[in-house]
Coordinates of C-alpha atoms in Angstrom, one line a residue:
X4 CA 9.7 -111.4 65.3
X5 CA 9.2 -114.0 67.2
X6 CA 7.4 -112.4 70.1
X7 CA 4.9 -111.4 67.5
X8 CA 3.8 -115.2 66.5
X9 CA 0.4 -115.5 64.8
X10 CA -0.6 -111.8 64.9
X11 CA 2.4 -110.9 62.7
X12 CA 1.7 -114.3 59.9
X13 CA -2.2 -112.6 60.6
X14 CA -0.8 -109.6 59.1
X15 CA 1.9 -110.5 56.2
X16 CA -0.1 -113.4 54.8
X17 CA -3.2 -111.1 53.5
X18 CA -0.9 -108.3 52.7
X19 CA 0.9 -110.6 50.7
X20 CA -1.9 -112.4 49.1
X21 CA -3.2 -108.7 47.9
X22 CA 0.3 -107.9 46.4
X23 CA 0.6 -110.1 43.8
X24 CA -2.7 -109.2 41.8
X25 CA -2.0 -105.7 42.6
X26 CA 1.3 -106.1 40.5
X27 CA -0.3 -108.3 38.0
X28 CA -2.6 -105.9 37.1
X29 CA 0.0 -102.9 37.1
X30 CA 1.9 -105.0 35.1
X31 CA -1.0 -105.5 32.3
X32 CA -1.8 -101.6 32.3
X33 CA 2.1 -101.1 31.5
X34 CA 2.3 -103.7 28.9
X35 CA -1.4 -102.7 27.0
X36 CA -1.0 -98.9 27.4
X37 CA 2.8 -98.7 27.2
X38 CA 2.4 -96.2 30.0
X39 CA 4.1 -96.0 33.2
X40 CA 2.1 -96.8 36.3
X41 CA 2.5 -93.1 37.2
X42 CA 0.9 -91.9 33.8
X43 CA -2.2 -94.1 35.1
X44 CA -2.2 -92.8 38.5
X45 CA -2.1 -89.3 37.1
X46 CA -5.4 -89.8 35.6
X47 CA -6.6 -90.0 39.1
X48 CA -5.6 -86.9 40.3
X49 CA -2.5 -84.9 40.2
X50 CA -2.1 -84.8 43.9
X51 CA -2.6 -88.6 44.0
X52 CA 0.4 -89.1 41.8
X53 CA 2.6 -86.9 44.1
X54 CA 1.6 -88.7 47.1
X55 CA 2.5 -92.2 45.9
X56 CA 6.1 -90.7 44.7
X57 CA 6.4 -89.5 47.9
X58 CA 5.8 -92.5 49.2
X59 CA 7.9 -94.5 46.8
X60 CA 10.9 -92.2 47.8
X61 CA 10.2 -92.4 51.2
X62 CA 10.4 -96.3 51.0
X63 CA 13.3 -96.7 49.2
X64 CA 15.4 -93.8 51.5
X65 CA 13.9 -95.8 54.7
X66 CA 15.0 -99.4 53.6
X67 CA 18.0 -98.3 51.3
X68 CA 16.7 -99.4 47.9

């Protein structure tokens, strides 16, 4: 990490700052609808849903959950 410096704090600190209101607002669609974030997505698009539950497993098998 440390032979990455500024162009690694360049990186984590906006995807960081993005994270937060991203849950926020998951968080307020769960709590008004009573729906999971899934149930949202699914609106979207079917194939949508099954690509972020393949990336949510994917995430969780890689780093061990």
């Amino acid at each position: 990490m440390a032979s990455f410096g500024p162009a690694l704090i360049g990186l984590l600190l906006p995807a960081c700052a993005l994270q937060y209101p991203v849950t926020i607002e998951i968080a307020r669609y769960t709590a008004t609808t009573g729906e999971t974030m899934f149930s949202g997505f699914r609106r979207v698009g079917r194939f949508y849903s099954i690509f972020l539950w393949i990336m949510l497993v994917t995430v969780y098998l890689w780093f061990g959950g």
